[in-house]
Short mmCIF file of C-alpha atoms in Angstrom, two decimals:
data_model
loop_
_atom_site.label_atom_id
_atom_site.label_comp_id
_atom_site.label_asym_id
_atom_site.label_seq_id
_atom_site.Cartn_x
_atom_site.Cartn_y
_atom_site.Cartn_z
CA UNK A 1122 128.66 145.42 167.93
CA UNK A 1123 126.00 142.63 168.43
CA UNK A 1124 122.41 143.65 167.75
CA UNK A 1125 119.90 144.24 170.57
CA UNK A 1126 118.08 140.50 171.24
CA UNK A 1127 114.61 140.66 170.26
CA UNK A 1128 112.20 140.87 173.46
CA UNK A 1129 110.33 137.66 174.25
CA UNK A 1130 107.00 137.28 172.44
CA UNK A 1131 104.30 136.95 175.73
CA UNK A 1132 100.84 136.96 176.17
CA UNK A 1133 99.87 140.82 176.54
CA UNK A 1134 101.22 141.02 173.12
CA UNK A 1135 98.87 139.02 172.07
CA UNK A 1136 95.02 139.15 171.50
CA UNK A 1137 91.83 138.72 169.27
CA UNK A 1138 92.98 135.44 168.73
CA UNK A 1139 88.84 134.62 169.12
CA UNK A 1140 89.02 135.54 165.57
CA UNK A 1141 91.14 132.96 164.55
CA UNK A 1142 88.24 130.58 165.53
CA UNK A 1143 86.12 132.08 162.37
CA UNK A 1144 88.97 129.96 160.29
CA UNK A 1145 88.40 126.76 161.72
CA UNK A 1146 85.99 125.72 159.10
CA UNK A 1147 88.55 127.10 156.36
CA UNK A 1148 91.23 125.50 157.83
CA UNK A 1149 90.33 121.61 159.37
CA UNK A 1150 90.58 120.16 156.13
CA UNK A 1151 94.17 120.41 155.92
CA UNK A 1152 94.31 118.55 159.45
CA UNK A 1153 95.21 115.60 158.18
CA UNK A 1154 97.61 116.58 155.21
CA UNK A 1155 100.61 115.23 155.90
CA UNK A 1156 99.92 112.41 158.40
CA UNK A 1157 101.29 109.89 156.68
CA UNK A 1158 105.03 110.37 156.80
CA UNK A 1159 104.10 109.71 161.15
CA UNK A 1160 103.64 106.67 160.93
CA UNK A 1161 103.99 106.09 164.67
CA UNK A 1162 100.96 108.68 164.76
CA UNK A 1163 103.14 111.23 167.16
CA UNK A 1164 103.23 114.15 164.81
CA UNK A 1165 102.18 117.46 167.28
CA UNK A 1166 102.25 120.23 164.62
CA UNK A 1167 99.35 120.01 161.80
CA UNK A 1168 99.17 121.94 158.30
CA UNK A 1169 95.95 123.84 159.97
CA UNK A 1170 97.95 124.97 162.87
CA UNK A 1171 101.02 125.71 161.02
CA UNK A 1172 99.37 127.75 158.53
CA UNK A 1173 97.19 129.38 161.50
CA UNK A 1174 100.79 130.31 163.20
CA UNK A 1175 101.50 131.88 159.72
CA UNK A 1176 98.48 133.66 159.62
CA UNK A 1177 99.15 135.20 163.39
CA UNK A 1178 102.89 136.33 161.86
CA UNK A 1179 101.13 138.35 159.45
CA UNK A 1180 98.48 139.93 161.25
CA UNK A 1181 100.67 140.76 164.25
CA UNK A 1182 103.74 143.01 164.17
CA UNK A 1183 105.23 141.28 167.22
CA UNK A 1184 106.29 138.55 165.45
CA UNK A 1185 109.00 139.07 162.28
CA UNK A 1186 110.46 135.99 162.10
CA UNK A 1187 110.36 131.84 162.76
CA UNK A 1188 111.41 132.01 166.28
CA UNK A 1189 108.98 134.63 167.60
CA UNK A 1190 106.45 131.83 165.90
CA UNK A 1191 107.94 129.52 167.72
CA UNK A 1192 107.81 131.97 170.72
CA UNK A 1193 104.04 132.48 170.14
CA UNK A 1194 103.18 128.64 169.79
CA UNK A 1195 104.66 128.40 173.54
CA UNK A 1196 101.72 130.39 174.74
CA UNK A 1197 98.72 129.05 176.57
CA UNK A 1198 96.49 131.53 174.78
CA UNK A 1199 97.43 130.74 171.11
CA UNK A 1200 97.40 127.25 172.16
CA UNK A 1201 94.07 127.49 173.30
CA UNK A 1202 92.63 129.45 170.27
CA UNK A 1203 94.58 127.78 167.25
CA UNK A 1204 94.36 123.95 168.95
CA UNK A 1205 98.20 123.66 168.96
CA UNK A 1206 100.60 122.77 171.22
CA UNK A 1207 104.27 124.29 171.66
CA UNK A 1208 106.33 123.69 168.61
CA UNK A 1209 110.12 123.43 168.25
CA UNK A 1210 112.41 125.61 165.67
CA UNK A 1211 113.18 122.31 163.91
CA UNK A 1212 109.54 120.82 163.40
CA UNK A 1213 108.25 124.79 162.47
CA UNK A 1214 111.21 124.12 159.53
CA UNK A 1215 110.01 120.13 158.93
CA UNK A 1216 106.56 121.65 158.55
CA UNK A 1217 107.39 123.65 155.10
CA UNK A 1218 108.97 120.68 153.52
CA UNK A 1219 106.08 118.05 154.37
CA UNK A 1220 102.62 120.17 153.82
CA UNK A 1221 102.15 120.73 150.31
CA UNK A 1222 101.06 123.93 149.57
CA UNK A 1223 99.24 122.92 146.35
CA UNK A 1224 96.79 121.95 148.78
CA UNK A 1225 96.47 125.91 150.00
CA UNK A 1226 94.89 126.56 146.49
CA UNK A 1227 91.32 126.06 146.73
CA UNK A 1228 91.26 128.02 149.65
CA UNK A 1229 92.92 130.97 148.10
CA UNK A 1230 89.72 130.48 145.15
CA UNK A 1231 86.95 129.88 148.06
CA UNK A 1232 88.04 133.18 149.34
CA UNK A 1233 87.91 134.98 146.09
CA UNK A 1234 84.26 133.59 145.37
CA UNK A 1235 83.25 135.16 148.66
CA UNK A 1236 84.80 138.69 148.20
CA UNK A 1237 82.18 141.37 146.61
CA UNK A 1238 82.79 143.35 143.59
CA UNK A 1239 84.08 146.96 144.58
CA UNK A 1240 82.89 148.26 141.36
CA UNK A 1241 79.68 148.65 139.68
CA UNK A 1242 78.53 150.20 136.16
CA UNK A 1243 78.78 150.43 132.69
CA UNK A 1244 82.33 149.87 131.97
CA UNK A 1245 82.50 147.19 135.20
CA UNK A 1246 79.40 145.45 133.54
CA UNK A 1247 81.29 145.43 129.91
CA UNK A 1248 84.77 144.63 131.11
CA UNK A 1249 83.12 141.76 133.43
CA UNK A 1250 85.62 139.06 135.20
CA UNK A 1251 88.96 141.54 134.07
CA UNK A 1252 91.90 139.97 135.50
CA UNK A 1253 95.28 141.69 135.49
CA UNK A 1254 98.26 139.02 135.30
CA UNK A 1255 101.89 139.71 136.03
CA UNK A 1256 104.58 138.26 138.08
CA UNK A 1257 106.83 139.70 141.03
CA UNK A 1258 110.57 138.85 142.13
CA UNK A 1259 111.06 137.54 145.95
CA UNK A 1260 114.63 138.18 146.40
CA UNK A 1261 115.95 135.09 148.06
CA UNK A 1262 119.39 133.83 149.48
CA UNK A 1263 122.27 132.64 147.95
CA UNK A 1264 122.09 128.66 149.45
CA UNK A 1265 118.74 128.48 147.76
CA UNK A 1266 120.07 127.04 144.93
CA UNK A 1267 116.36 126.25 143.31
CA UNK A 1268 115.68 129.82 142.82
CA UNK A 1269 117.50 130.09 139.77
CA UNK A 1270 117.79 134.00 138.85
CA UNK A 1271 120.64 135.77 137.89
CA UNK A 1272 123.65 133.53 138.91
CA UNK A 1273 124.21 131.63 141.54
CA UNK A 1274 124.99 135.38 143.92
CA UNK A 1275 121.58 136.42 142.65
CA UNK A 1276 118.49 133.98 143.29
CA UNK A 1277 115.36 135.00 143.62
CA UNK A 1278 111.56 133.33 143.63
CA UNK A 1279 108.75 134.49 140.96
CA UNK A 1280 104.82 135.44 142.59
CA UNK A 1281 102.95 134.38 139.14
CA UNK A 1282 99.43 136.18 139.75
CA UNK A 1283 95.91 136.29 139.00
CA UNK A 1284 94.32 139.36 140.25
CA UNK A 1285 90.23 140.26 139.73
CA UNK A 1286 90.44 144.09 139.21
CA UNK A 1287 86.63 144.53 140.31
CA UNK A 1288 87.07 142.47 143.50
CA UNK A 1289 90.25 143.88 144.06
CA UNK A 1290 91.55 139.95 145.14
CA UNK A 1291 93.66 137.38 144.07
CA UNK A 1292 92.49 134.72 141.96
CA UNK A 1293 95.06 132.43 141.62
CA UNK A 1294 98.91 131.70 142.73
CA UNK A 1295 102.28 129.75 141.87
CA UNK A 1296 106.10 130.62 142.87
CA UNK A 1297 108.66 129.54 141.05
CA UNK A 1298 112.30 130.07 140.39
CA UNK A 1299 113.05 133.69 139.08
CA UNK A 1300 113.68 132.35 135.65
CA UNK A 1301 110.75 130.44 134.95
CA UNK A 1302 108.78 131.22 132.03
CA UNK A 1303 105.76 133.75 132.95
CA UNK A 1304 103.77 132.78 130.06
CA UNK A 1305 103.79 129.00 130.76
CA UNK A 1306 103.13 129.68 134.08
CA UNK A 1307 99.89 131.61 133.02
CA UNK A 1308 99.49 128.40 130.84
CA UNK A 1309 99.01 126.22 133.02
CA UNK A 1310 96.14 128.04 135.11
CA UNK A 1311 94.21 129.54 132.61
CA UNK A 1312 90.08 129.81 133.82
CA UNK A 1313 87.05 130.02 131.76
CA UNK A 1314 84.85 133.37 131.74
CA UNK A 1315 88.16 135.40 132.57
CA UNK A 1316 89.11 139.14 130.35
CA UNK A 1317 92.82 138.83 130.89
CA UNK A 1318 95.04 142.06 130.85
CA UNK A 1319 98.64 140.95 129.93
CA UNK A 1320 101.85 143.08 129.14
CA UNK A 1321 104.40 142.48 126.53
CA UNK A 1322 106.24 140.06 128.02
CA UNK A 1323 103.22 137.64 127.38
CA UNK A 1324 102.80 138.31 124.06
CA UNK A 1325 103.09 135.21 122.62
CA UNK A 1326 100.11 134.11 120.10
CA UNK A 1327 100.00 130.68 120.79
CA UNK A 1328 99.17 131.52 124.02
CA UNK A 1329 96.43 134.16 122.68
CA UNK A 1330 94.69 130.78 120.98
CA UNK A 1331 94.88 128.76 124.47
CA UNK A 1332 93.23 131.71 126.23
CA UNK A 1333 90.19 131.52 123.62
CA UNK A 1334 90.42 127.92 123.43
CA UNK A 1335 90.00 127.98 127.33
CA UNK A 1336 86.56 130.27 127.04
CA UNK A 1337 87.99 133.32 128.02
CA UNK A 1338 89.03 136.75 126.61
CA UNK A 1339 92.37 138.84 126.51
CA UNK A 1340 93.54 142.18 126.00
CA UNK A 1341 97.69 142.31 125.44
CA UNK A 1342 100.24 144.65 124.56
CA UNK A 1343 102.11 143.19 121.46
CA UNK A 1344 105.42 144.28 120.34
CA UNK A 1345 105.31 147.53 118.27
CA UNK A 1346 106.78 145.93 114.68
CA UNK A 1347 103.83 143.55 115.04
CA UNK A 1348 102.89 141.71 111.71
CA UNK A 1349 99.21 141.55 110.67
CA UNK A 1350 96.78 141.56 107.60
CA UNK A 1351 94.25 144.59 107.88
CA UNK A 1352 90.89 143.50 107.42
CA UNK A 1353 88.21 145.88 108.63
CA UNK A 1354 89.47 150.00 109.99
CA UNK A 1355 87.03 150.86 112.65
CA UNK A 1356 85.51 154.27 113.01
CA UNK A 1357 86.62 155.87 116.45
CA UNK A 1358 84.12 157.18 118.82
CA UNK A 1359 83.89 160.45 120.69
CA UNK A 1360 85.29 158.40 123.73
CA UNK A 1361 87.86 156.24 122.29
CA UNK A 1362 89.49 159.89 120.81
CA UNK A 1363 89.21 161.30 124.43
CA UNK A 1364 91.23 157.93 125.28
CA UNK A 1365 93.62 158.74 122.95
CA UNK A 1366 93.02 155.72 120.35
CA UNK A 1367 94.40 156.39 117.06
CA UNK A 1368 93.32 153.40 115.21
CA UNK A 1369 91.04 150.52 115.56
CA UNK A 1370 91.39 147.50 113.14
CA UNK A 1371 90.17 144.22 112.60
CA UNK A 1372 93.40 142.14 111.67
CA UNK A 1373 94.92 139.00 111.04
CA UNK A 1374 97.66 138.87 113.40
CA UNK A 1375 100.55 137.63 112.34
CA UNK A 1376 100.28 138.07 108.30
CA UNK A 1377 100.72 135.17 105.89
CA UNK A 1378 101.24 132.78 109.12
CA UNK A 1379 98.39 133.62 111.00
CA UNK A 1380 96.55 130.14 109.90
CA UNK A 1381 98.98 128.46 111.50
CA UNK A 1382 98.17 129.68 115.23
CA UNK A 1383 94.89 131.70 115.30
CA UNK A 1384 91.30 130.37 113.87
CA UNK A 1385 89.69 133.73 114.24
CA UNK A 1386 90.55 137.54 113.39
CA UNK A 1387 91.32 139.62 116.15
CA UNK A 1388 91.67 143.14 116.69
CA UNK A 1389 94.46 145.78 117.05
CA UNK A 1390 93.95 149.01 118.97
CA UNK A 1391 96.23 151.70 118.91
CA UNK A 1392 96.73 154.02 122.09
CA UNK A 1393 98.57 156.85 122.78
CA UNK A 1394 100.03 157.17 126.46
CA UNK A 1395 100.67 161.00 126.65
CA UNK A 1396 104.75 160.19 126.66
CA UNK A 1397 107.67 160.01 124.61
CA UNK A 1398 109.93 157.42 124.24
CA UNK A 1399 114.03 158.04 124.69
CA UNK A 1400 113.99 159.44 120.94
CA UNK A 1401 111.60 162.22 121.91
CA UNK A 1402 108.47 160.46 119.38
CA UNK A 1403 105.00 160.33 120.85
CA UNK A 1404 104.99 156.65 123.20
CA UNK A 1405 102.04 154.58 121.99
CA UNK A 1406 100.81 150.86 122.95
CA UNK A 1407 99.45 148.10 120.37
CA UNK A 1408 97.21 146.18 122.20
CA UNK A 1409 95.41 143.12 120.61
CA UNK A 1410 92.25 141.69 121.73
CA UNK A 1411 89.56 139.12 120.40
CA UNK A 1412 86.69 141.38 121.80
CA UNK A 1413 85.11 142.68 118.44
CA UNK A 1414 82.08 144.14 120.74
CA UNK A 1415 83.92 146.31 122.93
CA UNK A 1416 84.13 150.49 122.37
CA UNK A 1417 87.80 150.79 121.55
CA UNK A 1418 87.62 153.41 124.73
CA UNK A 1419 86.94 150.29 126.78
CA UNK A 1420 90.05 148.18 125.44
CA UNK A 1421 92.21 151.00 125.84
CA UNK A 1422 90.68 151.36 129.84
CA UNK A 1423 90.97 147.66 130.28
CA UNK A 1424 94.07 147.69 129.63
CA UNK A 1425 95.49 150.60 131.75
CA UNK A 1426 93.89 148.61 134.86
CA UNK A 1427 96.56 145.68 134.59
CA UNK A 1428 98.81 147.85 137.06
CA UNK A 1429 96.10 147.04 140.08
CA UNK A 1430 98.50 143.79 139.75
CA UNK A 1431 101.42 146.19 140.69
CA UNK A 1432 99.68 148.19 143.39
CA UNK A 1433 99.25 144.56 144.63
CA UNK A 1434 102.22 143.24 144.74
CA UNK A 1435 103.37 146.58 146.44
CA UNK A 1436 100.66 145.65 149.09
CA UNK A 1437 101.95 142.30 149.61
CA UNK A 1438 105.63 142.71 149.99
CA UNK A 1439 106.12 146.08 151.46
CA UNK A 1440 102.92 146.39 153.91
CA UNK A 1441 102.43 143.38 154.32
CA UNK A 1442 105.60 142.33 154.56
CA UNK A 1443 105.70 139.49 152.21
CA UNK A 1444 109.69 139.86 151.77
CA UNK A 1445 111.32 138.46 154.35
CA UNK A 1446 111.32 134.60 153.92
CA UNK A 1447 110.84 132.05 156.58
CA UNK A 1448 111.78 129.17 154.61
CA UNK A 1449 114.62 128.76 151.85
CA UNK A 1450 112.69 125.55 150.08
CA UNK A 1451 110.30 126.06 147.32
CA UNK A 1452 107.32 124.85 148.80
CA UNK A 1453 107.98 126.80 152.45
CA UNK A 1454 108.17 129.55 150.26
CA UNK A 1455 105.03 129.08 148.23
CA UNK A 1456 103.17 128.25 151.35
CA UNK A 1457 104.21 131.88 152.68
CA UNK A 1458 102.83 133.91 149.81
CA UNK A 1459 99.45 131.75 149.44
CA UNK A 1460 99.12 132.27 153.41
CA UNK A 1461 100.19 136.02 153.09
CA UNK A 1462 97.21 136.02 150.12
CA UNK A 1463 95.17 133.99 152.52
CA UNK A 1464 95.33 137.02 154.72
CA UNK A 1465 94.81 139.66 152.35
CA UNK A 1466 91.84 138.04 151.10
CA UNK A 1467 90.35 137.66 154.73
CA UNK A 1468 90.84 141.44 155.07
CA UNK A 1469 88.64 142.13 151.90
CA UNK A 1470 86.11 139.02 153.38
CA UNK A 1471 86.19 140.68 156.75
CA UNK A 1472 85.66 144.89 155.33
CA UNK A 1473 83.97 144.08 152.31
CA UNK A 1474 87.08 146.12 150.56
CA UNK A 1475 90.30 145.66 149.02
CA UNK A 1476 92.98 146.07 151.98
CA UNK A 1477 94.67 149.52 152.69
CA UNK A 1478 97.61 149.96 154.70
CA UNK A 1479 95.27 152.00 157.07
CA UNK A 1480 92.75 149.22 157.44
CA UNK A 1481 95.87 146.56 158.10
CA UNK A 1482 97.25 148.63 160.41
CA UNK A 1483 93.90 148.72 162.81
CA UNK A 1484 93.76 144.80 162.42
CA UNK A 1485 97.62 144.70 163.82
CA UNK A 1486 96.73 147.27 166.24
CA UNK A 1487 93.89 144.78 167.36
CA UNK A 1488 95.97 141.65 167.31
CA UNK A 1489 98.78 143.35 169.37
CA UNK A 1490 96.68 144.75 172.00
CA UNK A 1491 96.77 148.39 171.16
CA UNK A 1492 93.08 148.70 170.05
CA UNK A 1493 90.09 147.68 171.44
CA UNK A 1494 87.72 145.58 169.73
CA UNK A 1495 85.09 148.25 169.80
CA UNK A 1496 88.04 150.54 167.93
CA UNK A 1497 88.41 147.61 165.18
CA UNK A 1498 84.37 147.94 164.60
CA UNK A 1499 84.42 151.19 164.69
CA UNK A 1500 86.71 152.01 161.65
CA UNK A 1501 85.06 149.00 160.22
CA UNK A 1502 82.02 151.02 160.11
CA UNK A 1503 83.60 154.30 159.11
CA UNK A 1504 84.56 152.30 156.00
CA UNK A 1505 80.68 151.26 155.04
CA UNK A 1506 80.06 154.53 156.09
CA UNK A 1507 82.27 156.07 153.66
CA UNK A 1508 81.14 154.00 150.79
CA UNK A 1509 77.31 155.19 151.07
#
């Protein structure tokens, strides 16, 4: 039996699109991206208004796919507010092969700069600029035969983040095929001042060096049959017992070979998770780190905030609905997750908070006409409220 046809996007469905006017600024400078390939000068659909009909899809529950885009851009209202005029199925699909979404980068950083710290204090202060790194499938089709996965039955696309714990934002962004190397990917973006939490499967020491050699800091799990020279056994406080530490040590990691990859010693903090592993002996995490000036406690907590990353991605894909694809190339693809960041971040700009379902779910209540604006301030406020 043939599925019900999806209801025609109109107008009513629509509104708050005033808002969209606050992005103009953050959004002109890609007007022109792209321009070239028209050389007869008739192109109708810019990168500022494509990625502004991108930004409506996510905000607004109405639309779940390309056509009811292409459904909205046929409006007089969101032509009015976005500066666009009606575009066709077929230049909405040109549009994600000829704007490069490399160009969709600084934004995503601008953004970040402007979101507030959520968390203040001691261990905030000490485990300053602590960004959790990790990457997340996108399951993708079978015909998308760059997202190399599994086999050719089994593609999928790779989120590589960069998430700031204290802002509670993304830092930084690249897709790639499923396969592609994590670690090189966190290679090739590494950023000075930065305490980077990072899970086994970026233990790799040369990397270690380039994050020191790129003025930044790193705490990572390492594999449990780690080799290392002990140079210094650190006395445990009160607090790094109540975090369950059971050894701090000063090291050279990776024994006789060390010289070869690492200039300086680095330390080796042993942690207890409360589990057992499938052989019924107590579960515990070696995690090394070059910061000698750190309570062990603090390592051990710095560490244990990597999975914000995971709440994160759990944001992005299922609430925000970051799964379903609207483009099988790699760049449509990227351009959909650094707009569907894009948004997120203008959520945390907007509350001065990292995004909750509840909060998203007032914003699409707004955008689709269900709640006033007055109703949108109003939990706004109930938030600052909250915080005092």
């Amino acid at each position: 039996m043939a599925g019900k046809r999806r209801p025609k996007v109109t107008e009513k469905d629509l509104q708050g699109l005033k808002y969209f006017r606050l992005l103009t600024p953050l959004l002109e400078r890609l007007h022109e991206a792209g321009t070239a390939r028209a050389r007869a000068g008739n192109r109708k659909l810019f990168f500022d208004q494509y990625g502004a009909l991108i930004l409506l899809y996510f905000f607004n529950p109405i639309l779940t796919s390309l056509r009811g885009i292409q459904q909205a851009s046929d409006l007089k209202k969101v032509q009015k507010q976005l500066g666009c005029v009606r575009s066709s199925l077929g230049s909405l699909s040109e549009a994600s092969r000829v704007f490069d979404a490399a160009l969709l980068e600084p934004l995503i950083s601008e953004l970040a700069s402007q979101a507030m710290p959520l968390q203040s204090g001691k261990e905030a202060e000490a485990l300053r600029g602590l960004t959790a790194t990790d990457g997340s499938l996108l399951p993708a089709l079978p015909k998308m035969a760059w997202a190399l996965w599994l086999d050719d039955q089994h593609r999928a696309a790779t989120l590589h983040l960069q998430f700031d714990v204290f802002k509670g934002v993304p830092l930084a962004a690249s897709v790639t095929a499923g396969n592609d190397s994590e670690r090189e990917q966190l290679r090739a973006a590494l950023q000075a001042g930065r305490l980077y939490a990072i899970d086994r499967g970026y233990a790799e020491y040369r990397l270690f060096q380039d994050i020191l050699d790129a003025r930044s800091s790193f705490i990572g799990r390492v594999r449990d049959n780690a080799v290392y020279q002990i140079i210094e056994e650190r006395p445990l406080s009160a607090e790094a017992r109540q975090a369950g530490v059971k050894s701090d040590r000063v090291v050279w990691l990776g024994g006789d070979q060390s010289g070869k990859v690492f200039r300086q010693p680095l330390r080796l903090v042993e942690v207890a998770t409360g589990k057992t592993d499938s052989q019924g002996r107590p579960e515990t995490l070696l995690l090394a780190t070059d910061r000698l000036d750190l309570d062990a406690s603090l390592i051990a907590l710095g560490y244990k905030y990597r999975w914000t990353v995971e709440l994160f991605f759990r944001w992005l894909k299922c609430i925000l609905g970051c799964r379903h694809l609207l483009s099988t190339c790699q760049n449509g693809v990227t351009i959909q997750v650094y707009m569907a960041l894009i948004a997120s971040l203008l959520i945390s700009v907007w509350t001065g908070r990292k995004p909750t379902k509840r909060t998203f779910e007032m914003v699409c209540f707004y955008f689709s006409g269900w709640a006033s604006e007055n109703e949108l301030l109003a939990h706004l406020r109930s938030l600052q409220k909250n915080d005092r």
